[in-house]
């Protein structure tokens, strides 16, 4: 997908002014985090499982070549075919070729972040093949030609009225004035329309939550059941997966599955978890005749062994988005590409380049909540700092910030001078603020005082108070 | 260089080997991670935990004495749900000799064509840990039965209730050939289909079944 990450600041301004988005994000902030906490509390082994999940993926990343080769061998042995793609363009070509070989007219698709990365829908459509998203949220945003606003809940930004309008505009042949008030009615209409599409599709295009090297299986997790209809009904199945999705064994997949749903939605387990191995067997009454797996690199092999390798442990649970104060304020679209939230801020610059995504690592208070809840214990704040350091080294940091950081460094290296002037500065600020104790506006701090007052310092500096207490608590 | 060799070559060059364990050894030994202690129970404990967990995710459970009781239980369920007395059944030996007509049911064995109101399949296991059904694809147990009918009914034998997911992997490995012990599909099913994609309102019956009814059958030898 084309990114608008370069326009991050404009995107943010637009998002903050959107009252409907505010409402959805408030609801999100009160829903998922509470459910996640309850699920974690209900499982005494949760923290241990997080450690084990992290260790499994670290082991995989240290041996990724071996596990991918083992996975490929098993897929081949069970009658499937593995394709390797260096970048998005190669992956799109492979998928299009498979669809053409199958003389496909329609393709059903279950939600996949890799599919978004490839913008595979646009590519198929441009070549005369109709792609149909089947995850309800993804279907809605496909009708609206929008990117996903959240990696788990793509239509999180929309109200039911907006969904109703979308259905009225898109579902031809139904009475215009039909009642689409209740969410149940909307679901019923979408279900009926999609059911026919499922049954008619020639190719089923899915992602994969995991790939199992031991058996050549792919693992798909959904609550709706759409991935299963997508992979069971058409004649051909195509799986899109990035390299780091592989895990060694069924047991390892199981450990990851114990933390995935709990972290994502607070469920003990998602409704449908399916392990799919090869095409249908000779005696099977249902399932596809052909099974293809497209393994996508798109920048990942370059992350292995480097500062951002830890990001490749991500299982796309969305917990870091759900707990992020920045995501809660601006929503997913502002990030300008398919990923968002803390994981997006670290991953996007890796995949589309720092130059385009330079604002992302800076839009963070480094509060650390994302790392606290990440089931894979990914050090997201550390990696955001790494990006900032690289930007500074590459001269991509703005002139004011550079100047401010340099002068800060000057004072920080001279503690005596620093304390002396800090004391004077505090007193003069307190005096200037007067009885109100706060500033309505301040030169060079308009970004802060534009929407709120700046409190003036009170009393003495922290260091002075610390000394007065004899340096003890 | 082709894409495969280029990608694998770059991975090999960049990898920081941990040396902790050889991949081949891990694949062969498939060690278990931590298994939650809550499912380490005796048979009765596992059955009770399975039923409680299945209930938490909106599945319903009926306990039956022997397979002969299945048709009457199905008929009762369909009637209570206000559904027609017809269903698609798995062509499974466990269901073959049953008297469907005697219970007033029109039962047709086979895969679902997408227009069945109710479907009946047979699970290979139930996992007490989370009230999860495990179903395998195969000629006797079509996968479409798990997803296409509006009402999903599943027969589970009490003896097949295990504590943890890992117990099912062990059973499959023991039963299958070394190389290919996995059928095309292993489905874990934990409750009926659902979505929260419209305003984060939870609704049952997204694309898959609107209801999940488990017929838990006590062994009749
Ligand atoms: S970074 Fe961690 S919390 Fe965020 S989506 Fe990935 S696994 Fe989940």
PDB file of N, CA and C in Angstrom, chain B residues 31-100:
ATOM      1  N   UNK B  31       9.875 -30.451  22.578  1.00  0.00           N
ATOM      2  CA  UNK B  31       9.645 -30.319  24.020  1.00  0.00           C
ATOM      3  C   UNK B  31       8.413 -29.457  24.318  1.00  0.00           C
ATOM      4  N   UNK B  32       7.710 -29.826  25.408  1.00  0.00           N
ATOM      5  CA  UNK B  32       6.568 -29.023  25.837  1.00  0.00           C
ATOM      6  C   UNK B  32       7.043 -27.777  26.568  1.00  0.00           C
ATOM      7  N   UNK B  33       6.311 -26.694  26.408  1.00  0.00           N
ATOM      8  CA  UNK B  33       6.524 -25.535  27.255  1.00  0.00           C
ATOM      9  C   UNK B  33       5.763 -25.750  28.558  1.00  0.00           C
ATOM     10  N   UNK B  34       5.565 -24.673  29.302  1.00  0.00           N
ATOM     11  CA  UNK B  34       4.795 -24.775  30.529  1.00  0.00           C
ATOM     12  C   UNK B  34       3.331 -25.063  30.191  1.00  0.00           C
ATOM     13  N   UNK B  35       2.798 -26.113  30.771  1.00  0.00           N
ATOM     14  CA  UNK B  35       1.383 -26.435  30.574  1.00  0.00           C
ATOM     15  C   UNK B  35       0.626 -25.953  31.817  1.00  0.00           C
ATOM     16  N   UNK B  36      -0.377 -25.097  31.650  1.00  0.00           N
ATOM     17  CA  UNK B  36      -1.083 -24.572  32.822  1.00  0.00           C
ATOM     18  C   UNK B  36      -1.560 -25.694  33.745  1.00  0.00           C
ATOM     19  N   UNK B  37      -1.331 -25.483  35.027  1.00  0.00           N
ATOM     20  CA  UNK B  37      -1.622 -26.538  36.001  1.00  0.00           C
ATOM     21  C   UNK B  37      -3.120 -26.816  36.131  1.00  0.00           C
ATOM     22  N   UNK B  38      -3.943 -25.862  35.689  1.00  0.00           N
ATOM     23  CA  UNK B  38      -5.367 -26.022  35.978  1.00  0.00           C
ATOM     24  C   UNK B  38      -6.011 -27.244  35.340  1.00  0.00           C
ATOM     25  N   UNK B  39      -5.385 -27.818  34.292  1.00  0.00           N
ATOM     26  CA  UNK B  39      -6.022 -28.971  33.653  1.00  0.00           C
ATOM     27  C   UNK B  39      -5.431 -30.301  34.121  1.00  0.00           C
ATOM     28  N   UNK B  40      -4.498 -30.243  35.072  1.00  0.00           N
ATOM     29  CA  UNK B  40      -3.909 -31.496  35.581  1.00  0.00           C
ATOM     30  C   UNK B  40      -4.873 -32.115  36.587  1.00  0.00           C
ATOM     31  N   UNK B  41      -5.894 -32.802  36.066  1.00  0.00           N
ATOM     32  CA  UNK B  41      -6.980 -33.327  36.906  1.00  0.00           C
ATOM     33  C   UNK B  41      -7.251 -34.775  36.541  1.00  0.00           C
ATOM     34  N   UNK B  42      -8.027 -35.464  37.377  1.00  0.00           N
ATOM     35  CA  UNK B  42      -8.449 -36.811  37.005  1.00  0.00           C
ATOM     36  C   UNK B  42      -9.598 -36.711  35.994  1.00  0.00           C
ATOM     37  N   UNK B  43     -10.084 -37.860  35.532  1.00  0.00           N
ATOM     38  CA  UNK B  43     -11.092 -37.862  34.460  1.00  0.00           C
ATOM     39  C   UNK B  43     -12.302 -36.980  34.802  1.00  0.00           C
ATOM     40  N   UNK B  44     -12.878 -37.181  35.987  1.00  0.00           N
ATOM     41  CA  UNK B  44     -14.075 -36.411  36.348  1.00  0.00           C
ATOM     42  C   UNK B  44     -13.769 -34.917  36.417  1.00  0.00           C
ATOM     43  N   UNK B  45     -12.595 -34.601  36.942  1.00  0.00           N
ATOM     44  CA  UNK B  45     -12.188 -33.196  37.027  1.00  0.00           C
ATOM     45  C   UNK B  45     -12.062 -32.564  35.646  1.00  0.00           C
ATOM     46  N   UNK B  46     -11.492 -33.325  34.713  1.00  0.00           N
ATOM     47  CA  UNK B  46     -11.330 -32.808  33.349  1.00  0.00           C
ATOM     48  C   UNK B  46     -12.685 -32.577  32.694  1.00  0.00           C
ATOM     49  N   UNK B  47     -13.609 -33.522  32.885  1.00  0.00           N
ATOM     50  CA  UNK B  47     -14.944 -33.367  32.295  1.00  0.00           C
ATOM     51  C   UNK B  47     -15.618 -32.119  32.864  1.00  0.00           C
ATOM     52  N   UNK B  48     -15.511 -31.941  34.173  1.00  0.00           N
ATOM     53  CA  UNK B  48     -16.149 -30.783  34.805  1.00  0.00           C
ATOM     54  C   UNK B  48     -15.523 -29.482  34.300  1.00  0.00           C
ATOM     55  N   UNK B  49     -14.184 -29.455  34.196  1.00  0.00           N
ATOM     56  CA  UNK B  49     -13.507 -28.243  33.716  1.00  0.00           C
ATOM     57  C   UNK B  49     -13.880 -27.966  32.261  1.00  0.00           C
ATOM     58  N   UNK B  50     -13.922 -29.022  31.450  1.00  0.00           N
ATOM     59  CA  UNK B  50     -14.286 -28.841  30.040  1.00  0.00           C
ATOM     60  C   UNK B  50     -15.671 -28.193  29.930  1.00  0.00           C
ATOM     61  N   UNK B  51     -16.619 -28.716  30.710  1.00  0.00           N
ATOM     62  CA  UNK B  51     -17.985 -28.188  30.624  1.00  0.00           C
ATOM     63  C   UNK B  51     -18.046 -26.739  31.095  1.00  0.00           C
ATOM     64  N   UNK B  52     -17.322 -26.431  32.158  1.00  0.00           N
ATOM     65  CA  UNK B  52     -17.350 -25.065  32.684  1.00  0.00           C
ATOM     66  C   UNK B  52     -16.734 -24.086  31.677  1.00  0.00           C
ATOM     67  N   UNK B  53     -15.611 -24.477  31.091  1.00  0.00           N
ATOM     68  CA  UNK B  53     -14.928 -23.580  30.147  1.00  0.00           C
ATOM     69  C   UNK B  53     -15.737 -23.416  28.866  1.00  0.00           C
ATOM     70  N   UNK B  54     -16.338 -24.501  28.391  1.00  0.00           N
ATOM     71  CA  UNK B  54     -17.172 -24.404  27.186  1.00  0.00           C
ATOM     72  C   UNK B  54     -18.347 -23.461  27.446  1.00  0.00           C
ATOM     73  N   UNK B  55     -18.888 -23.536  28.649  1.00  0.00           N
ATOM     74  CA  UNK B  55     -19.992 -22.651  29.009  1.00  0.00           C
ATOM     75  C   UNK B  55     -19.574 -21.184  29.005  1.00  0.00           C
ATOM     76  N   UNK B  56     -18.385 -20.908  29.436  1.00  0.00           N
ATOM     77  CA  UNK B  56     -17.877 -19.529  29.460  1.00  0.00           C
ATOM     78  C   UNK B  56     -17.819 -18.899  28.074  1.00  0.00           C
ATOM     79  N   UNK B  57     -17.655 -19.720  27.042  1.00  0.00           N
ATOM     80  CA  UNK B  57     -17.557 -19.172  25.679  1.00  0.00           C
ATOM     81  C   UNK B  57     -18.847 -19.393  24.890  1.00  0.00           C
ATOM     82  N   UNK B  58     -19.972 -19.536  25.605  1.00  0.00           N
ATOM     83  CA  UNK B  58     -21.299 -19.589  24.983  1.00  0.00           C
ATOM     84  C   UNK B  58     -21.610 -20.872  24.238  1.00  0.00           C
ATOM     85  N   UNK B  59     -20.870 -21.939  24.506  1.00  0.00           N
ATOM     86  CA  UNK B  59     -21.276 -23.237  23.970  1.00  0.00           C
ATOM     87  C   UNK B  59     -22.251 -23.850  24.980  1.00  0.00           C
ATOM     88  N   UNK B  60     -23.128 -24.752  24.511  1.00  0.00           N
ATOM     89  CA  UNK B  60     -23.990 -25.490  25.432  1.00  0.00           C
ATOM     90  C   UNK B  60     -23.580 -26.952  25.395  1.00  0.00           C
ATOM     91  N   UNK B  61     -23.787 -27.633  26.506  1.00  0.00           N
ATOM     92  CA  UNK B  61     -23.356 -29.029  26.595  1.00  0.00           C
ATOM     93  C   UNK B  61     -24.508 -29.882  27.117  1.00  0.00           C
ATOM     94  N   UNK B  62     -24.765 -31.031  26.445  1.00  0.00           N
ATOM     95  CA  UNK B  62     -25.733 -32.007  26.967  1.00  0.00           C
ATOM     96  C   UNK B  62     -24.989 -33.305  27.220  1.00  0.00           C
ATOM     97  N   UNK B  63     -25.209 -33.907  28.381  1.00  0.00           N
ATOM     98  CA  UNK B  63     -24.526 -35.186  28.670  1.00  0.00           C
ATOM     99  C   UNK B  63     -25.463 -36.337  28.356  1.00  0.00           C
ATOM    100  N   UNK B  64     -24.952 -37.297  27.599  1.00  0.00           N
ATOM    101  CA  UNK B  64     -25.784 -38.416  27.169  1.00  0.00           C
ATOM    102  C   UNK B  64     -25.190 -39.739  27.630  1.00  0.00           C
ATOM    103  N   UNK B  65     -26.081 -40.700  27.898  1.00  0.00           N
ATOM    104  CA  UNK B  65     -25.639 -42.049  28.238  1.00  0.00           C
ATOM    105  C   UNK B  65     -25.621 -42.891  26.985  1.00  0.00           C
ATOM    106  N   UNK B  66     -24.495 -42.937  26.302  1.00  0.00           N
ATOM    107  CA  UNK B  66     -24.390 -43.795  25.122  1.00  0.00           C
ATOM    108  C   UNK B  66     -24.829 -43.115  23.840  1.00  0.00           C
ATOM    109  N   UNK B  67     -24.308 -43.617  22.711  1.00  0.00           N
ATOM    110  CA  UNK B  67     -24.568 -42.996  21.415  1.00  0.00           C
ATOM    111  C   UNK B  67     -26.024 -43.122  20.971  1.00  0.00           C
ATOM    112  N   UNK B  68     -26.722 -44.154  21.470  1.00  0.00           N
ATOM    113  CA  UNK B  68     -28.106 -44.348  21.038  1.00  0.00           C
ATOM    114  C   UNK B  68     -28.985 -43.157  21.406  1.00  0.00           C
ATOM    115  N   UNK B  69     -28.543 -42.373  22.393  1.00  0.00           N
ATOM    116  CA  UNK B  69     -29.346 -41.227  22.843  1.00  0.00           C
ATOM    117  C   UNK B  69     -29.160 -39.996  21.955  1.00  0.00           C
ATOM    118  N   UNK B  70     -28.231 -40.089  20.975  1.00  0.00           N
ATOM    119  CA  UNK B  70     -27.904 -38.890  20.189  1.00  0.00           C
ATOM    120  C   UNK B  70     -29.096 -38.347  19.379  1.00  0.00           C
ATOM    121  N   UNK B  71     -29.810 -39.209  18.590  1.00  0.00           N
ATOM    122  CA  UNK B  71     -30.891 -38.638  17.767  1.00  0.00           C
ATOM    123  C   UNK B  71     -31.942 -37.883  18.581  1.00  0.00           C
ATOM    124  N   UNK B  72     -32.364 -38.454  19.714  1.00  0.00           N
ATOM    125  CA  UNK B  72     -33.390 -37.772  20.516  1.00  0.00           C
ATOM    126  C   UNK B  72     -32.859 -36.439  21.045  1.00  0.00           C
ATOM    127  N   UNK B  73     -31.576 -36.424  21.460  1.00  0.00           N
ATOM    128  CA  UNK B  73     -30.998 -35.185  21.983  1.00  0.00           C
ATOM    129  C   UNK B  73     -30.917 -34.120  20.896  1.00  0.00           C
ATOM    130  N   UNK B  74     -30.571 -34.555  19.669  1.00  0.00           N
ATOM    131  CA  UNK B  74     -30.503 -33.608  18.555  1.00  0.00           C
ATOM    132  C   UNK B  74     -31.898 -33.047  18.260  1.00  0.00           C
ATOM    133  N   UNK B  75     -32.888 -33.946  18.227  1.00  0.00           N
ATOM    134  CA  UNK B  75     -34.256 -33.511  17.927  1.00  0.00           C
ATOM    135  C   UNK B  75     -34.729 -32.489  18.953  1.00  0.00           C
ATOM    136  N   UNK B  76     -34.438 -32.760  20.215  1.00  0.00           N
ATOM    137  CA  UNK B  76     -34.843 -31.842  21.281  1.00  0.00           C
ATOM    138  C   UNK B  76     -34.168 -30.485  21.110  1.00  0.00           C
ATOM    139  N   UNK B  77     -32.886 -30.511  20.794  1.00  0.00           N
ATOM    140  CA  UNK B  77     -32.142 -29.255  20.645  1.00  0.00           C
ATOM    141  C   UNK B  77     -32.709 -28.414  19.498  1.00  0.00           C
ATOM    142  N   UNK B  78     -32.944 -29.070  18.354  1.00  0.00           N
ATOM    143  CA  UNK B  78     -33.440 -28.329  17.190  1.00  0.00           C
ATOM    144  C   UNK B  78     -34.816 -27.745  17.483  1.00  0.00           C
ATOM    145  N   UNK B  79     -35.638 -28.530  18.171  1.00  0.00           N
ATOM    146  CA  UNK B  79     -36.987 -28.038  18.479  1.00  0.00           C
ATOM    147  C   UNK B  79     -36.924 -26.826  19.407  1.00  0.00           C
ATOM    148  N   UNK B  80     -36.099 -26.939  20.466  1.00  0.00           N
ATOM    149  CA  UNK B  80     -35.959 -25.813  21.392  1.00  0.00           C
ATOM    150  C   UNK B  80     -35.422 -24.567  20.700  1.00  0.00           C
ATOM    151  N   UNK B  81     -34.570 -24.781  19.688  1.00  0.00           N
ATOM    152  CA  UNK B  81     -33.989 -23.632  18.987  1.00  0.00           C
ATOM    153  C   UNK B  81     -34.920 -23.105  17.895  1.00  0.00           C
ATOM    154  N   UNK B  82     -36.062 -23.775  17.723  1.00  0.00           N
ATOM    155  CA  UNK B  82     -37.013 -23.337  16.702  1.00  0.00           C
ATOM    156  C   UNK B  82     -36.546 -23.651  15.290  1.00  0.00           C
ATOM    157  N   UNK B  83     -35.734 -24.697  15.135  1.00  0.00           N
ATOM    158  CA  UNK B  83     -35.209 -25.047  13.816  1.00  0.00           C
ATOM    159  C   UNK B  83     -35.914 -26.286  13.260  1.00  0.00           C
ATOM    160  N   UNK B  84     -35.893 -26.418  11.933  1.00  0.00           N
ATOM    161  CA  UNK B  84     -36.527 -27.562  11.277  1.00  0.00           C
ATOM    162  C   UNK B  84     -35.805 -28.856  11.680  1.00  0.00           C
ATOM    163  N   UNK B  85     -36.530 -29.991  11.725  1.00  0.00           N
ATOM    164  CA  UNK B  85     -35.923 -31.258  12.160  1.00  0.00           C
ATOM    165  C   UNK B  85     -35.107 -31.923  11.047  1.00  0.00           C
ATOM    166  N   UNK B  86     -34.097 -31.203  10.574  1.00  0.00           N
ATOM    167  CA  UNK B  86     -33.267 -31.742   9.492  1.00  0.00           C
ATOM    168  C   UNK B  86     -31.836 -31.337   9.742  1.00  0.00           C
ATOM    169  N   UNK B  87     -30.915 -32.222   9.342  1.00  0.00           N
ATOM    170  CA  UNK B  87     -29.507 -31.863   9.530  1.00  0.00           C
ATOM    171  C   UNK B  87     -28.599 -32.671   8.613  1.00  0.00           C
ATOM    172  N   UNK B  88     -27.384 -32.120   8.433  1.00  0.00           N
ATOM    173  CA  UNK B  88     -26.338 -32.818   7.696  1.00  0.00           C
ATOM    174  C   UNK B  88     -25.454 -33.487   8.730  1.00  0.00           C
ATOM    175  N   UNK B  89     -25.188 -34.780   8.546  1.00  0.00           N
ATOM    176  CA  UNK B  89     -24.393 -35.485   9.554  1.00  0.00           C
ATOM    177  C   UNK B  89     -23.077 -35.992   8.960  1.00  0.00           C
ATOM    178  N   UNK B  90     -22.082 -36.093   9.828  1.00  0.00           N
ATOM    179  CA  UNK B  90     -20.804 -36.654   9.409  1.00  0.00           C
ATOM    180  C   UNK B  90     -20.994 -38.123   9.066  1.00  0.00           C
ATOM    181  N   UNK B  91     -20.429 -38.597   7.933  1.00  0.00           N
ATOM    182  CA  UNK B  91     -20.519 -40.028   7.591  1.00  0.00           C
ATOM    183  C   UNK B  91     -19.553 -40.837   8.459  1.00  0.00           C
ATOM    184  N   UNK B  92     -19.784 -40.798   9.737  1.00  0.00           N
ATOM    185  CA  UNK B  92     -18.868 -41.349  10.728  1.00  0.00           C
ATOM    186  C   UNK B  92     -19.459 -42.629  11.305  1.00  0.00           C
ATOM    187  N   UNK B  93     -18.650 -43.673  11.509  1.00  0.00           N
ATOM    188  CA  UNK B  93     -19.182 -44.949  12.016  1.00  0.00           C
ATOM    189  C   UNK B  93     -19.970 -44.799  13.322  1.00  0.00           C
ATOM    190  N   UNK B  94     -19.561 -43.838  14.138  1.00  0.00           N
ATOM    191  CA  UNK B  94     -20.230 -43.645  15.425  1.00  0.00           C
ATOM    192  C   UNK B  94     -21.700 -43.252  15.239  1.00  0.00           C
ATOM    193  N   UNK B  95     -22.000 -42.605  14.093  1.00  0.00           N
ATOM    194  CA  UNK B  95     -23.362 -42.109  13.864  1.00  0.00           C
ATOM    195  C   UNK B  95     -24.138 -43.004  12.901  1.00  0.00           C
ATOM    196  N   UNK B  96     -23.446 -43.997  12.314  1.00  0.00           N
ATOM    197  CA  UNK B  96     -24.025 -44.718  11.185  1.00  0.00           C
ATOM    198  C   UNK B  96     -25.299 -45.487  11.517  1.00  0.00           C
ATOM    199  N   UNK B  97     -25.283 -46.257  12.594  1.00  0.00           N
ATOM    200  CA  UNK B  97     -26.436 -47.120  12.832  1.00  0.00           C
ATOM    201  C   UNK B  97     -27.574 -46.457  13.598  1.00  0.00           C
ATOM    202  N   UNK B  98     -27.515 -45.151  13.801  1.00  0.00           N
ATOM    203  CA  UNK B  98     -28.489 -44.520  14.695  1.00  0.00           C
ATOM    204  C   UNK B  98     -29.851 -44.334  14.033  1.00  0.00           C
ATOM    205  N   UNK B  99     -30.881 -44.350  14.843  1.00  0.00           N
ATOM    206  CA  UNK B  99     -32.255 -44.284  14.346  1.00  0.00           C
ATOM    207  C   UNK B  99     -32.727 -42.829  14.271  1.00  0.00           C
ATOM    208  N   UNK B 100     -32.356 -42.154  13.179  1.00  0.00           N
ATOM    209  CA  UNK B 100     -32.716 -40.738  13.023  1.00  0.00           C
ATOM    210  C   UNK B 100     -34.200 -40.581  12.767  1.00  0.00           C
TER     211      UNK B 100
END
